[in-house]
Amino acid sequence: MSLEREEPTHFGAGPAQLPTHVLQQAALDLINYKDIGLGIGEISHRSKDATQVIEDSKTHLKELLNIPDTHEVFFMQGGGTTGFSSLATNLETAYVGKNGKLGKCGYLVTGSWSQKAYEEAHRLRLPAEIIFDSRKYDSNGKFGSIPNESEWSSNLNGDYAYVYLCENETVHGVEWPNLPECIVSNPNIELVADLSSNILSRHIDISKYGVIMAGAQKNIGLAGLTLYIIKKTILNDIQNANQTKLDELNVPVTPIAFDYPTVVKNNSAYNTIPIFTLHIMDLVFQHLKAKGGIKQQEVENELKQKSIYDALDSYPNFYNLPVDKSVRSKMNVVFTLKDSSLDGKFLEEASKLKLTGLKGHRSVGGFRASIYNALTVESVNKLSKFVKDFAEANSK
Amino acid sequence: MSLEREEPTHFGAGPAQLPTHVLQQAALDLINYKDIGLGIGEISHRSKDATQVIEDSKTHLKELLNIPDTHEVFFMQGGGTTGFSSLATNLETAYVGKNGKLGKCGYLVTGSWSQKAYEEAHRLRLPAEIIFDSRKYDSNGKFGSIPNESEWSSNLNGDYAYVYLCENETVHGVEWPNLPECIVSNPNIELVADLSSNILSRHIDISKYGVIMAGAQKNIGLAGLTLYIIKKTILNDIQNANQTKLDELNVPVTPIAFDYPTVVKNNSAYNTIPIFTLHIMDLVFQHLKAKGGIKQQEVENELKQKSIYDALDSYPNFYNLPVDKSVRSKMNVVFTLKDSSLDGKFLEEASKLKLTGLKGHRSVGGFRASIYNALTVESVNKLSKFVKDFAEANSK
């Protein structure tokens, strides 16, 4: 029975490729963890070993992201979609706890994930509001750009329980290059951000966020687990919310398994935590620390995105890049062929070189190369070379 | 790198021991699934291979439980606690869809899990009602018995959106020997049952259930996934529910990731399904089919429970079994030592024989031997022998 494999070059958008040696260690630990005679998935979530995995994961993440004492880390089952509802109801509860009245749920819509997050808040009967939808500011009426702050900051008015954004939109390949100043400089607004597809890919300043949510299945592990980083004052506000007031204002009750203070008080083990999945996440954290932390990863990610975008940009008559240069995602590189009759050939020839997972999202078409942390510079260079070779061979 | 291990004899209540060869196959598939060059956890949840895992799991479960066409199978992230809220809101929505008015949420409370399920429905502002709490009928005022139907069936009155029970209470070791006739024979009541800790342990008649929920981490896999078997008419009723009516009656909105019709329509992949965890579940299904299905498993489970209960019953002056014989769990064997000063010695000597996970739940104390499907007859016989030897050696 072999645990070896050739290094994959899979550019799928997620669940995504993970470091091979992380999976090898996880495979061994699935059978016999630290020689206890049982796998890490077969022990109580309240056992010493499981608790240590939770503690280690938190410690390593705090080190990697330099998380200040003002913020708390916890883990919950689910992914982005689960987060949409729990963020909305927990944050509204916190706002009522602090202010005794409802606040608006503001959304900055730059792609289909932030759009879905808005829809869920609205569906839950919360006072959800789109602060801007980038399509309305885009010359093509599509997702692919982010308007300047000066164009939309005046839309902010009234009281917000929070303002939500998705830092990297995987479907459309749009990434916020910086956080909007009008939000982060406003002490009355909590920024809630979905970092599912770019967490740990670059330096971030945790102090600017009210809550960060990040599903595991892109940069940090298997599907089934989401990490949260939350300002401790928000947890307090949720706990201090007056039940009579919440009932009176008809704030939707968060299901107990997703009530943030309950999860934190129970060290992420109120609902049985998928400990094997968390262990893989921690192995990824350890892997990242060992290679030099975010700083080193960011250097590599910069090389990777430059390599592939440069290759595509070199053939402007052959490739089309629909996203504005200023907001191009460094994780999901979206492009199409000017001559779409070559689409099949492109995928086929890529596949022969074992460059897989390149098909674009069904709602966008074309191609998407997801170059998450686990993709090496060499792997991306291989793709860049193919991109150039294919253009050379097929340009008219 | 070795994937071998000595066969464990771990009696923990869950997450619990799994068949070694299932874990070995899963370990290999984590690295390179069907020689595609990637692990099963690294591919899109909408890919051909992932979709096949979902289909296979459904097919195998349907075969094992002989699930009729009247019922649908789906999978969601979470465990029992997540189920408490989603069952309550989905079933209430279905009732409103069918009847245009609210129905009561009835609970048969026989242990701490059914108690928690009731508390969650109440917390969600639903019209929750305890039909009976077995402690009120128990001579010791504790969980450990189930009153005769004749004692509580008259408590049923009015309209119920559903009636809920937990077939096997893991903490207190209480299992329903049969479903209550007054519920299953009433065509106006949907039975909702938590089978998290006894699913696939014995024959059941699916046609009697409105919904079955079962978390994976006892008999069928790793933590992080729950299976649902639901009557198709309930799915229709949820979809047919009038939104204005739901708003008017203030039925809590189910978060979209847990909206049953949405999950079913998306073949359990609306929220990214943890495909590695599902693959392990399917390997357990295949393992069970190969060994002879539920019929063979039930034979083994009968031998196991008889072996351990007989051993404990042989020393009535030494061991105390708090649960009524008629409702003793065949999965979680709860007992205490009459002389609790021997507790430490009992655990220590058991541990020397590699009999682990025997400590009782913190809320009950004493001991609990969980003898789920993966525990072999031989393993349980080993424990039974120890139980007898210890009593012999330490009786005064």
Short mmCIF file of N, CA and C in Angstrom, two decimals, chain B residues 29 181 350:
data_model
loop_
_atom_site.label_atom_id
_atom_site.label_comp_id
_atom_site.label_asym_id
_atom_site.label_seq_id
_atom_site.Cartn_x
_atom_site.Cartn_y
_atom_site.Cartn_z
N ASP B 29 -7.07 6.54 -0.48
CA ASP B 29 -7.89 7.40 -1.34
C ASP B 29 -7.72 8.89 -1.03
N GLU B 181 -46.86 2.83 19.10
CA GLU B 181 -47.96 2.60 18.16
C GLU B 181 -48.88 3.81 18.00
N ALA B 350 -8.69 -2.30 33.12
CA ALA B 350 -9.25 -2.43 31.76
C ALA B 350 -8.25 -1.90 30.74
#
